[in-house]
């Protein structure tokens, strides 16, 4: 039931994408993305492809942000999110009725995961254990893939707005969204029910980044 709830609605962002940013097919590669995600980051089937294509494109064999403005907005939002997480100020979305508070330690661990390199840090190990739902897991499983995709993500660009660049590499940002969607689809039920504060926080953070990117795509 929890998986069904997590994969339920939240397609409002799709309606917010301008028509010009909604091509019929994506130029991205990688696994097909489906599901609405823990915090409504993803969308079902082609709908998510439209969102993905609104944020990223390919240039000279690389996955890049569709525009420097989108990259700037994402990186600026990442800086804000990191500060908010370190201060313990992130809150569950209002639509989450009776949601448990986001504990300060869980927020601090997610902040450290996003801003520190590698998966061998104490914070990364704690987040991995939480995302696995207390299960032992195994090397290369979906929780480990997700943690690896997020580790040090916010160091990409170091918050510097690359507005003068012809294009801005977005491979790690795209990979993080892909890893999250893959996790929600494929992770064992123990990882999702009950949902850990760390996983819920990750979902909200990624949702906020997508919100920022789509806002820039409309500008």
XYZ file of N, CA, C and O in Angstrom:
876
model
N 0.822 -1.205 0.000
C 0.000 0.000 0.000
C 0.860 1.259 0.000
O 0.537 2.245 -0.652
N 1.961 1.225 0.754
C 2.807 2.415 0.788
C 3.383 2.705 -0.591
O 3.429 3.842 -1.015
N 3.802 1.653 -1.309
C 4.352 1.885 -2.644
C 3.295 2.507 -3.542
O 3.575 3.419 -4.323
N 2.055 2.011 -3.449
C 0.989 2.569 -4.269
C 0.787 4.043 -3.941
O 0.637 4.890 -4.820
N 0.820 4.356 -2.640
C 0.641 5.749 -2.234
C 1.778 6.620 -2.740
O 1.567 7.749 -3.202
N 2.995 6.089 -2.673
C 4.141 6.872 -3.115
C 4.130 7.081 -4.617
O 4.631 8.099 -5.115
N 3.590 6.134 -5.364
C 3.554 6.240 -6.812
C 2.283 6.916 -7.312
O 2.051 6.987 -8.508
N 1.475 7.427 -6.385
C 0.224 8.071 -6.761
C 0.475 9.456 -7.323
O 1.516 9.765 -7.802
N -0.369 10.345 -7.208
C -0.423 11.604 -7.954
C 0.743 12.540 -7.786
O 1.772 12.173 -7.336
N 0.546 13.790 -8.130
C 1.548 14.872 -8.113
C 2.033 15.173 -9.490
O 3.207 15.311 -9.706
N 1.148 15.253 -10.437
C 1.525 15.615 -11.802
C 1.280 17.087 -12.069
O 1.294 17.523 -13.211
N 1.055 17.874 -11.033
C 0.765 19.295 -11.238
C 1.916 20.015 -11.926
O 1.702 20.935 -12.706
N 3.137 19.597 -11.651
C 4.283 20.273 -12.253
C 4.282 20.127 -13.769
O 4.742 21.026 -14.478
N 3.778 19.010 -14.257
C 3.757 18.810 -15.701
C 2.937 19.892 -16.378
O 3.319 20.424 -17.418
N 1.812 20.260 -15.767
C 0.972 21.295 -16.350
C 1.673 22.641 -16.358
O 1.340 23.523 -17.147
N 2.654 22.795 -15.474
C 3.350 24.072 -15.381
C 4.451 24.223 -16.415
O 4.970 25.312 -16.612
N 4.823 23.141 -17.103
C 5.889 23.214 -18.103
C 5.330 23.867 -19.363
O 4.275 23.489 -19.847
N 6.004 24.867 -19.907
C 5.497 25.520 -21.113
C 5.410 24.550 -22.274
O 6.182 23.604 -22.367
N 4.472 24.802 -23.173
C 4.278 23.888 -24.296
C 5.545 23.717 -25.107
O 5.829 22.629 -25.599
N 6.329 24.767 -25.221
C 7.557 24.678 -26.013
C 8.558 23.737 -25.397
O 9.473 23.260 -26.066
N 8.401 23.461 -24.107
C 9.345 22.583 -23.407
C 8.797 21.179 -23.275
O 9.280 20.402 -22.477
N 7.749 20.839 -24.037
C 7.140 19.525 -23.945
C 7.204 18.814 -25.298
O 6.201 18.642 -25.974
N 8.396 18.387 -25.701
C 8.520 17.683 -26.982
C 7.883 16.315 -26.921
O 7.585 15.797 -25.847
N 7.690 15.724 -28.089
C 7.031 14.431 -28.155
C 7.912 13.310 -27.649
O 7.431 12.296 -27.182
N 9.218 13.445 -27.756
C 10.087 12.398 -27.248
C 11.351 13.016 -26.683
O 11.772 14.094 -27.074
N 11.969 12.308 -25.735
C 13.151 12.837 -25.067
C 14.402 12.499 -25.849
O 14.473 11.497 -26.544
N 15.418 13.373 -25.718
C 16.719 13.053 -26.307
C 17.677 12.525 -25.252
O 18.870 12.450 -25.448
N 17.136 12.162 -24.091
C 17.951 11.593 -23.028
C 18.119 10.099 -23.233
O 17.295 9.449 -23.858
N 19.199 9.561 -22.685
C 19.390 8.122 -22.678
C 19.250 7.632 -21.249
O 19.165 8.404 -20.317
N 19.227 6.326 -21.073
C 19.127 5.774 -19.733
C 17.823 5.033 -19.563
O 16.999 4.962 -20.472
N 17.605 4.485 -18.384
C 16.393 3.696 -18.141
C 15.145 4.551 -18.221
O 15.176 5.740 -17.923
N 14.044 3.943 -18.635
C 12.780 4.658 -18.635
C 12.381 5.005 -17.216
O 12.569 4.209 -16.293
N 11.822 6.191 -17.029
C 11.462 6.640 -15.691
C 9.954 6.604 -15.541
O 9.219 7.014 -16.416
N 9.489 6.152 -14.392
C 8.055 6.091 -14.138
C 7.821 6.262 -12.663
O 8.716 6.138 -11.846
N 6.580 6.569 -12.299
C 6.251 6.722 -10.890
C 6.323 8.168 -10.454
O 7.056 8.966 -10.993
N 5.519 8.504 -9.439
C 5.477 9.889 -8.988
C 6.494 10.165 -7.909
O 6.682 11.311 -7.513
N 7.139 9.139 -7.392
C 8.190 9.378 -6.407
C 7.651 9.678 -5.022
O 6.471 9.927 -4.819
N 8.539 9.667 -4.065
C 8.131 9.878 -2.678
C 7.513 11.243 -2.487
O 6.559 11.415 -1.754
N 8.061 12.253 -3.138
C 7.539 13.609 -2.972
C 7.021 14.181 -4.286
O 6.943 15.373 -4.462
N 6.614 13.316 -5.198
C 6.067 13.805 -6.448
C 7.103 14.311 -7.414
O 6.826 15.184 -8.225
N 8.331 13.774 -7.359
C 9.369 14.226 -8.275
C 9.114 13.694 -9.669
O 9.290 14.382 -10.652
N 8.702 12.438 -9.772
C 8.591 11.800 -11.075
C 7.167 11.748 -11.571
O 6.227 12.121 -10.892
N 7.006 11.244 -12.768
C 5.710 11.152 -13.400
C 5.639 9.846 -14.160
O 6.645 9.242 -14.453
N 4.430 9.466 -14.534
C 4.260 8.180 -15.200
C 4.681 8.254 -16.650
O 4.273 9.142 -17.392
N 5.524 7.314 -17.054
C 5.855 7.105 -18.449
C 6.325 8.345 -19.187
O 7.246 9.031 -18.782
N 5.646 8.626 -20.305
C 6.064 9.726 -21.166
C 6.010 11.063 -20.456
O 6.737 11.985 -20.797
N 5.144 11.195 -19.468
C 5.033 12.473 -18.764
C 6.354 12.842 -18.112
O 6.789 13.989 -18.169
N 7.011 11.879 -17.481
C 8.304 12.206 -16.883
C 9.334 12.503 -17.956
O 10.208 13.353 -17.777
N 9.256 11.832 -19.074
C 10.182 12.118 -20.169
C 10.047 13.582 -20.596
O 11.031 14.237 -20.949
N 8.819 14.104 -20.605
C 8.629 15.505 -20.951
C 9.306 16.415 -19.938
O 9.953 17.395 -20.308
N 9.166 16.086 -18.658
C 9.817 16.883 -17.619
C 11.330 16.792 -17.781
O 12.041 17.792 -17.741
N 11.827 15.590 -17.971
C 13.263 15.370 -18.123
C 13.795 16.165 -19.312
O 14.856 16.802 -19.248
N 13.037 16.147 -20.391
C 13.477 16.838 -21.586
C 13.387 18.348 -21.424
O 14.090 19.090 -22.112
N 12.541 18.820 -20.525
C 12.455 20.251 -20.248
C 13.676 20.737 -19.470
O 14.018 21.917 -19.522
N 14.351 19.824 -18.770
C 15.492 20.197 -17.929
C 16.833 19.937 -18.610
O 17.790 20.687 -18.382
N 16.914 18.881 -19.413
C 18.203 18.444 -19.956
C 18.130 18.227 -21.461
O 17.061 18.031 -22.026
N 19.304 18.244 -22.088
C 19.445 17.903 -23.500
C 20.831 17.291 -23.674
O 21.559 17.126 -22.700
N 21.175 16.962 -24.908
C 22.493 16.421 -25.180
C 23.278 17.414 -26.032
O 22.733 18.045 -26.945
N 24.564 17.553 -25.722
C 25.444 18.430 -26.488
C 26.835 17.820 -26.503
O 27.390 17.512 -25.447
N 27.366 17.612 -27.693
C 28.715 17.064 -27.854
C 28.903 15.775 -27.050
O 29.918 15.558 -26.409
N 27.883 14.937 -27.074
C 27.959 13.648 -26.407
C 27.756 13.687 -24.903
O 27.923 12.662 -24.240
N 27.402 14.852 -24.339
C 27.207 14.984 -22.900
C 25.744 15.293 -22.597
O 25.017 15.867 -23.419
N 25.299 14.926 -21.397
C 24.002 15.370 -20.891
C 24.222 16.730 -20.251
O 25.037 16.873 -19.335
N 23.507 17.737 -20.737
C 23.688 19.103 -20.250
C 22.325 19.684 -19.883
O 21.281 19.184 -20.311
N 22.355 20.738 -19.083
C 21.111 21.454 -18.800
C 20.606 22.093 -20.094
O 21.383 22.541 -20.930
N 19.296 22.141 -20.219
C 18.725 22.689 -21.443
C 19.105 24.149 -21.636
O 19.177 24.633 -22.775
N 19.357 24.873 -20.554
C 19.834 26.253 -20.672
C 20.683 26.572 -19.451
O 20.493 25.987 -18.374
N 21.633 27.533 -19.588
C 22.396 27.962 -18.412
C 21.500 28.521 -17.310
O 21.812 28.386 -16.134
N 20.376 29.141 -17.691
C 19.460 29.691 -16.682
C 18.901 28.590 -15.791
O 18.758 28.770 -14.572
N 18.581 27.450 -16.377
C 18.078 26.326 -15.583
C 19.171 25.827 -14.652
O 18.921 25.560 -13.473
N 20.396 25.707 -15.172
C 21.508 25.271 -14.328
C 21.712 26.225 -13.163
O 21.913 25.806 -12.020
N 21.658 27.523 -13.431
C 21.838 28.521 -12.371
C 20.782 28.363 -11.289
O 21.081 28.424 -10.093
N 19.538 28.190 -11.708
C 18.449 28.093 -10.730
C 18.587 26.833 -9.890
O 18.353 26.862 -8.679
N 18.973 25.723 -10.513
C 19.146 24.474 -9.774
C 20.277 24.600 -8.760
O 20.148 24.200 -7.597
N 21.400 25.143 -9.185
C 22.551 25.262 -8.286
C 22.277 26.239 -7.142
O 22.693 26.010 -6.003
N 21.558 27.319 -7.441
C 21.202 28.260 -6.385
C 20.268 27.603 -5.378
O 20.396 27.792 -4.157
N 19.330 26.818 -5.880
C 18.408 26.123 -4.976
C 19.153 25.096 -4.141
O 18.841 24.891 -2.965
N 20.143 24.443 -4.716
C 20.935 23.464 -3.971
C 21.644 24.125 -2.794
O 21.707 23.555 -1.694
N 22.183 25.325 -2.992
C 22.842 26.047 -1.897
C 21.837 26.341 -0.792
O 22.120 26.145 0.395
N 20.652 26.801 -1.172
C 19.613 27.103 -0.178
C 19.198 25.854 0.577
O 19.022 25.879 1.804
N 19.020 24.766 -0.161
C 18.608 23.512 0.481
C 19.662 23.028 1.468
O 19.327 22.545 2.556
N 20.934 23.130 1.107
C 21.990 22.669 1.999
C 21.973 23.443 3.309
O 22.103 22.856 4.396
N 21.791 24.757 3.228
C 21.728 25.586 4.446
C 20.512 25.200 5.282
O 20.602 25.054 6.505
N 19.381 25.025 4.614
C 18.147 24.681 5.329
C 18.283 23.330 6.026
O 17.849 23.168 7.180
N 18.886 22.376 5.354
C 19.073 21.058 5.947
C 20.018 21.120 7.149
O 19.750 20.509 8.196
N 21.101 21.858 7.019
C 22.045 21.968 8.139
C 21.407 22.641 9.348
O 21.744 22.331 10.485
N 20.488 23.573 9.082
C 19.795 24.267 10.171
C 18.609 23.475 10.709
O 17.960 23.894 11.670
N 18.292 22.347 10.065
C 17.145 21.550 10.487
C 15.816 22.200 10.170
O 14.807 21.939 10.833
N 15.795 23.031 9.115
C 14.590 23.810 8.831
C 13.672 23.241 7.778
O 12.622 23.840 7.492
N 14.007 22.094 7.168
C 13.136 21.524 6.141
C 11.898 20.916 6.795
O 11.990 20.256 7.836
N 10.737 21.146 6.187
C 9.476 20.635 6.715
C 8.792 19.751 5.684
O 8.935 19.966 4.483
N 7.992 18.765 6.141
C 7.237 17.943 5.184
C 6.245 18.811 4.415
O 5.774 19.834 4.919
N 5.929 18.441 3.175
C 4.916 19.185 2.421
C 3.597 19.224 3.178
O 3.250 18.290 3.904
N 2.851 20.288 3.000
C 1.586 20.453 3.721
C 0.588 19.359 3.402
O -0.251 19.012 4.236
N 0.699 18.807 2.173
C -0.283 17.772 1.801
C -0.036 16.448 2.504
O -0.859 15.546 2.413
N 1.134 16.298 3.177
C 1.396 15.072 3.914
C 0.708 15.161 5.273
O 1.258 15.696 6.224
N -0.483 14.644 5.360
C -1.228 14.687 6.618
C -0.574 13.773 7.652
O -0.181 12.657 7.363
N -0.469 14.289 8.878
C 0.089 13.520 10.003
C 1.514 13.042 9.726
O 1.940 12.001 10.228
N 2.258 13.799 8.928
C 3.638 13.409 8.636
C 4.516 13.585 9.866
O 4.359 14.540 10.630
N 5.416 12.639 10.070
C 6.351 12.757 11.182
C 7.328 13.887 10.900
O 7.675 14.148 9.741
N 7.787 14.600 11.922
C 8.757 15.677 11.708
C 10.035 15.138 11.086
O 10.393 13.976 11.266
N 10.697 15.992 10.344
C 12.001 15.645 9.789
C 13.048 15.908 10.867
O 13.363 17.058 11.163
N 13.567 14.851 11.456
C 14.511 15.020 12.561
C 15.760 15.766 12.117
O 16.234 15.617 10.992
N 16.297 16.565 13.029
C 17.466 17.374 12.710
C 18.648 16.504 12.291
O 19.386 16.853 11.368
N 18.839 15.358 12.964
C 19.962 14.503 12.612
C 19.798 13.935 11.212
O 20.755 13.852 10.436
N 18.557 13.549 10.859
C 18.310 13.035 9.515
C 18.588 14.116 8.472
O 19.188 13.839 7.422
N 18.183 15.336 8.747
C 18.443 16.434 7.818
C 19.941 16.701 7.699
O 20.462 16.921 6.596
N 20.635 16.676 8.824
C 22.076 16.903 8.807
C 22.792 15.812 8.013
O 23.752 16.087 7.279
N 22.326 14.569 8.151
C 22.965 13.470 7.419
C 22.746 13.603 5.918
O 23.662 13.363 5.120
N 21.537 13.977 5.514
C 21.273 14.165 4.088
C 22.088 15.330 3.552
O 22.646 15.263 2.448
N 22.204 16.407 4.339
C 23.019 17.548 3.921
C 24.474 17.127 3.724
O 25.110 17.501 2.732
N 24.988 16.350 4.662
C 26.377 15.891 4.542
C 26.545 14.979 3.339
O 27.552 15.063 2.614
N 25.578 14.096 3.088
C 25.648 13.218 1.925
C 25.738 14.037 0.638
O 26.535 13.742 -0.256
N 24.919 15.084 0.546
C 24.852 15.876 -0.674
C 26.058 16.781 -0.877
O 26.341 17.202 -2.004
N 26.775 17.076 0.195
C 27.858 18.056 0.092
C 29.239 17.466 0.313
O 30.238 18.175 0.165
N 29.327 16.187 0.679
C 30.623 15.559 0.899
C 30.867 14.503 -0.173
O 29.945 13.825 -0.609
N 32.104 14.361 -0.571
C 32.458 13.405 -1.614
C 32.478 11.978 -1.072
O 32.905 11.742 0.048
N 32.014 11.044 -1.882
C 32.148 9.638 -1.555
C 31.026 9.081 -0.701
O 30.232 9.806 -0.111
N 30.979 7.754 -0.654
C 29.931 7.054 0.097
C 30.458 6.395 1.360
O 29.723 5.656 2.009
N 31.713 6.657 1.701
C 32.299 6.013 2.878
C 32.233 6.898 4.118
O 32.751 6.525 5.165
N 31.581 8.058 4.021
C 31.483 8.952 5.171
C 30.473 8.392 6.166
O 29.567 7.635 5.793
N 30.578 8.767 7.436
C 29.590 8.305 8.420
C 28.162 8.685 8.035
O 27.233 7.872 8.185
N 27.976 9.898 7.527
C 26.628 10.326 7.147
C 26.083 9.478 6.006
O 24.912 9.067 6.028
N 26.912 9.215 5.003
C 26.467 8.396 3.878
C 26.080 6.997 4.340
O 25.082 6.428 3.879
N 26.851 6.430 5.262
C 26.525 5.090 5.770
C 25.209 5.103 6.550
O 24.413 4.153 6.441
N 24.972 6.167 7.312
C 23.709 6.242 8.056
C 22.519 6.398 7.110
O 21.465 5.773 7.318
N 22.675 7.226 6.086
C 21.584 7.391 5.129
C 21.319 6.081 4.400
O 20.161 5.686 4.212
N 22.369 5.378 4.011
C 22.194 4.100 3.322
C 21.437 3.113 4.199
O 20.511 2.437 3.733
N 21.812 3.027 5.459
C 21.117 2.113 6.373
C 19.645 2.493 6.508
O 18.766 1.615 6.524
N 19.376 3.788 6.586
C 17.989 4.234 6.719
C 17.190 3.945 5.461
O 16.041 3.481 5.511
N 17.780 4.201 4.301
C 17.082 3.983 3.034
C 16.831 2.496 2.803
O 15.841 2.115 2.169
N 17.700 1.658 3.329
C 17.485 0.211 3.211
C 16.405 -0.289 4.160
O 16.042 -1.467 4.116
N 15.891 0.572 5.002
C 14.807 0.185 5.903
C 15.213 -0.813 6.958
O 14.394 -1.624 7.405
N 16.479 -0.767 7.365
C 16.941 -1.684 8.397
C 17.326 -3.052 7.874
O 17.754 -3.907 8.646
N 17.181 -3.275 6.580
C 17.560 -4.552 5.978
C 19.060 -4.544 5.669
O 19.651 -3.484 5.451
N 19.706 -5.722 5.631
C 21.150 -5.753 5.391
C 21.546 -5.263 4.010
O 22.586 -4.640 3.840
N 20.760 -5.538 3.002
C 21.100 -5.100 1.656
C 22.289 -5.852 1.093
O 22.831 -6.776 1.703
N 22.694 -5.437 -0.109
C 23.837 -6.061 -0.766
C 24.491 -5.038 -1.689
O 23.845 -4.060 -2.099
N 25.757 -5.229 -1.995
C 26.446 -4.262 -2.856
C 25.724 -4.067 -4.185
O 25.295 -5.029 -4.827
N 25.567 -2.799 -4.576
C 24.950 -2.490 -5.857
C 23.438 -2.498 -5.859
O 22.825 -2.335 -6.924
N 22.805 -2.687 -4.685
C 21.345 -2.690 -4.660
C 20.812 -1.269 -4.874
O 21.569 -0.295 -4.935
N 19.481 -1.132 -5.020
C 18.876 0.155 -5.340
C 19.192 1.231 -4.306
O 19.508 2.375 -4.677
N 19.133 0.925 -3.002
C 19.517 1.964 -2.033
C 20.952 2.442 -2.209
O 21.224 3.644 -2.122
N 21.875 1.509 -2.479
C 23.266 1.919 -2.662
C 23.420 2.757 -3.929
O 24.196 3.727 -3.955
N 22.708 2.402 -4.984
C 22.757 3.200 -6.206
C 22.268 4.619 -5.950
O 22.849 5.596 -6.452
N 21.193 4.748 -5.176
C 20.649 6.069 -4.876
C 21.638 6.899 -4.071
O 21.904 8.066 -4.403
N 22.203 6.317 -3.015
C 23.150 7.045 -2.176
C 24.378 7.451 -2.990
O 24.886 8.575 -2.861
N 24.866 6.553 -3.849
C 26.023 6.879 -4.678
C 25.720 8.031 -5.631
O 26.572 8.898 -5.880
N 24.501 8.064 -6.178
C 24.132 9.133 -7.106
C 24.029 10.480 -6.402
O 24.269 11.527 -7.015
N 23.673 10.458 -5.109
C 23.491 11.706 -4.361
C 24.773 12.195 -3.705
O 24.888 13.390 -3.389
N 25.728 11.313 -3.483
C 26.934 11.672 -2.731
C 27.700 12.798 -3.425
O 28.139 12.662 -4.561
N 27.833 13.921 -2.730
C 28.571 15.049 -3.270
C 27.882 15.778 -4.406
O 28.496 16.630 -5.062
N 26.602 15.508 -4.645
C 25.896 16.113 -5.780
C 25.946 17.631 -5.731
O 26.134 18.291 -6.757
N 25.791 18.205 -4.535
C 25.721 19.662 -4.432
C 27.075 20.332 -4.620
O 27.153 21.565 -4.653
N 28.126 19.543 -4.734
C 29.438 20.115 -5.045
C 29.592 20.381 -6.533
O 30.551 21.051 -6.945
N 28.650 19.854 -7.336
C 28.680 20.100 -8.773
C 28.432 21.583 -9.031
O 27.348 22.089 -8.790
N 29.431 22.265 -9.499
C 29.301 23.690 -9.754
C 29.581 24.544 -8.541
O 29.785 25.750 -8.651
N 29.575 23.930 -7.337
C 29.843 24.651 -6.091
C 29.000 25.914 -5.962
O 29.436 26.923 -5.409
N 27.780 25.853 -6.475
C 26.863 26.968 -6.314
C 27.157 28.172 -7.185
O 26.492 29.205 -7.075
N 28.145 28.077 -8.069
C 28.513 29.202 -8.931
C 27.590 29.216 -10.149
O 27.458 28.207 -10.846
N 26.972 30.342 -10.408
C 26.061 30.448 -11.542
C 26.852 30.517 -12.845
O 27.610 31.474 -13.056
N 26.688 29.528 -13.723
C 27.464 29.488 -14.971
C 26.731 30.158 -16.121
O 26.642 29.622 -17.219
N 26.168 31.353 -15.888
C 25.280 31.979 -16.867
C 25.971 32.295 -18.186
O 25.330 32.373 -19.232
N 27.289 32.473 -18.175
C 27.987 32.849 -19.395
C 28.413 31.640 -20.230
O 28.947 31.805 -21.326
N 28.197 30.442 -19.695
C 28.617 29.246 -20.416
C 27.663 28.951 -21.578
O 26.472 29.237 -21.523
N 28.225 28.350 -22.623
C 27.389 27.949 -23.765
C 26.440 26.838 -23.358
O 25.275 26.812 -23.757
N 26.936 25.888 -22.595
C 26.094 24.862 -21.996
C 26.761 24.369 -20.722
O 27.957 24.557 -20.533
N 25.958 23.800 -19.845
C 26.432 23.392 -18.519
C 26.153 21.906 -18.343
O 25.017 21.454 -18.520
N 27.182 21.156 -18.009
C 27.038 19.709 -17.827
C 26.025 19.414 -16.720
O 26.081 19.999 -15.637
N 25.105 18.512 -16.998
C 24.080 18.175 -16.020
C 23.967 16.684 -15.761
O 22.955 16.210 -15.244
N 25.027 15.938 -16.112
C 24.950 14.479 -16.035
C 24.655 13.983 -14.627
O 23.833 13.081 -14.438
N 25.327 14.544 -13.629
C 25.119 14.045 -12.268
C 23.726 14.391 -11.762
O 23.117 13.606 -11.028
N 23.220 15.567 -12.125
C 21.876 15.946 -11.684
C 20.835 15.031 -12.320
O 19.901 14.573 -11.631
N 20.978 14.763 -13.610
C 20.051 13.864 -14.285
C 20.151 12.457 -13.709
O 19.135 11.779 -13.495
N 21.378 12.003 -13.429
C 21.573 10.663 -12.876
C 20.936 10.533 -11.497
O 20.417 9.472 -11.138
N 20.965 11.604 -10.702
C 20.360 11.554 -9.376
C 18.852 11.367 -9.481
O 18.260 10.566 -8.732
N 18.200 12.085 -10.396
C 16.762 11.916 -10.586
C 16.443 10.520 -11.095
O 15.471 9.885 -10.666
N 17.272 10.011 -12.018
C 17.060 8.662 -12.529
C 17.207 7.625 -11.419
O 16.408 6.684 -11.327
N 18.219 7.782 -10.581
C 18.441 6.825 -9.494
C 17.283 6.843 -8.512
O 16.878 5.800 -7.986
N 16.754 8.021 -8.256
C 15.615 8.141 -7.332
C 14.387 7.446 -7.900
O 13.701 6.686 -7.201
N 14.087 7.697 -9.171
C 12.936 7.056 -9.792
C 13.100 5.539 -9.826
O 12.163 4.792 -9.563
N 14.311 5.083 -10.150
C 14.581 3.648 -10.176
C 14.398 3.045 -8.785
O 13.826 1.957 -8.639
N 14.862 3.763 -7.771
C 14.717 3.265 -6.407
C 13.251 3.084 -6.044
O 12.855 2.038 -5.515
N 12.436 4.099 -6.316
C 11.023 4.032 -5.932
C 10.324 2.883 -6.642
O 9.457 2.226 -6.082
N 10.710 2.605 -7.893
C 10.094 1.502 -8.628
C 10.547 0.138 -8.131
O 9.754 -0.797 -8.046
N 11.844 0.012 -7.826
C 12.421 -1.315 -7.671
C 12.797 -1.701 -6.242
O 13.043 -2.879 -5.981
N 12.887 -0.763 -5.338
C 13.364 -1.068 -3.991
C 12.400 -2.018 -3.276
O 11.190 -1.994 -3.527
N 12.905 -2.852 -2.391
C 12.017 -3.736 -1.631
C 11.076 -2.943 -0.749
O 11.370 -1.813 -0.345
N 9.923 -3.547 -0.447
C 8.918 -2.851 0.350
C 9.465 -2.382 1.693
O 9.037 -1.347 2.213
N 10.418 -3.117 2.251
C 10.972 -2.738 3.554
C 11.639 -1.373 3.508
O 11.746 -0.691 4.527
N 12.071 -0.952 2.320
C 12.709 0.353 2.180
C 11.704 1.492 2.115
O 12.060 2.650 2.276
N 10.432 1.149 1.859
C 9.417 2.170 1.651
C 8.320 2.169 2.701
O 7.563 3.138 2.799
N 8.181 1.123 3.458
C 7.081 1.019 4.403
C 7.571 0.447 5.729
O 7.844 -0.753 5.822
N 7.748 1.296 6.754
C 7.468 2.737 6.719
C 8.593 3.500 6.048
O 9.741 3.044 6.035
N 8.270 4.665 5.527
C 9.276 5.480 4.871
C 10.158 6.134 5.932
O 9.675 6.643 6.936
N 11.452 6.095 5.715
C 12.369 6.691 6.689
C 12.397 8.204 6.507
O 12.153 8.716 5.406
N 12.680 8.957 7.583
C 12.814 10.418 7.424
C 13.850 10.784 6.368
O 13.656 11.738 5.610
N 14.948 10.027 6.315
C 15.996 10.350 5.346
C 15.491 10.253 3.912
O 15.779 11.127 3.089
N 14.729 9.196 3.606
C 14.215 9.043 2.253
C 13.190 10.125 1.938
O 13.168 10.679 0.830
N 12.340 10.442 2.903
C 11.360 11.503 2.694
C 12.052 12.836 2.447
O 11.645 13.618 1.579
N 13.105 13.111 3.187
C 13.864 14.356 3.010
C 14.483 14.405 1.611
O 14.431 15.428 0.932
N 15.067 13.295 1.182
C 15.654 13.235 -0.156
C 14.585 13.540 -1.208
O 14.818 14.305 -2.156
N 13.419 12.965 -1.050
C 12.338 13.209 -2.005
C 11.946 14.669 -2.071
O 11.736 15.223 -3.156
N 11.845 15.319 -0.913
C 11.463 16.731 -0.885
C 12.553 17.599 -1.511
O 12.270 18.540 -2.261
N 13.801 17.284 -1.216
C 14.908 18.055 -1.787
C 14.904 17.956 -3.313
O 15.019 18.960 -4.029
N 14.753 16.747 -3.846
C 14.735 16.577 -5.291
C 13.527 17.250 -5.914
O 13.620 17.852 -6.998
N 12.388 17.182 -5.241
C 11.204 17.894 -5.730
C 11.478 19.387 -5.831
O 11.113 20.052 -6.808
N 12.137 19.950 -4.805
C 12.436 21.384 -4.813
C 13.369 21.758 -5.959
O 13.241 22.822 -6.564
N 14.339 20.883 -6.256
C 15.240 21.149 -7.374
C 14.481 21.132 -8.703
O 14.731 21.972 -9.578
N 13.563 20.178 -8.847
C 12.757 20.118 -10.063
C 11.875 21.363 -10.163
O 11.735 21.959 -11.242
N 11.271 21.788 -9.048
C 10.470 23.005 -9.044
C 11.288 24.196 -9.541
O 10.830 24.989 -10.368
N 12.502 24.326 -9.026
C 13.357 25.451 -9.405
C 13.703 25.388 -10.889
O 13.693 26.418 -11.588
N 14.028 24.198 -11.371
C 14.387 24.047 -12.774
C 13.213 24.385 -13.688
O 13.370 25.080 -14.709
N 12.015 23.921 -13.332
C 10.854 24.201 -14.165
C 10.496 25.672 -14.139
O 10.043 26.236 -15.154
N 10.684 26.316 -12.993
C 10.439 27.751 -12.924
C 11.365 28.501 -13.878
O 10.951 29.442 -14.574
N 12.618 28.073 -13.946
C 13.566 28.715 -14.870
C 13.198 28.429 -16.308
O 13.399 29.276 -17.184
N 12.654 27.246 -16.581
C 12.294 26.914 -17.959
C 11.117 27.745 -18.446
O 10.946 27.924 -19.655
N 10.326 28.269 -17.511
C 9.172 29.103 -17.889
C 9.560 30.555 -18.095
O 8.806 31.320 -18.694
N 10.697 30.946 -17.522
C 11.071 32.360 -17.553
C 11.416 32.827 -18.958
O 11.868 32.046 -19.784
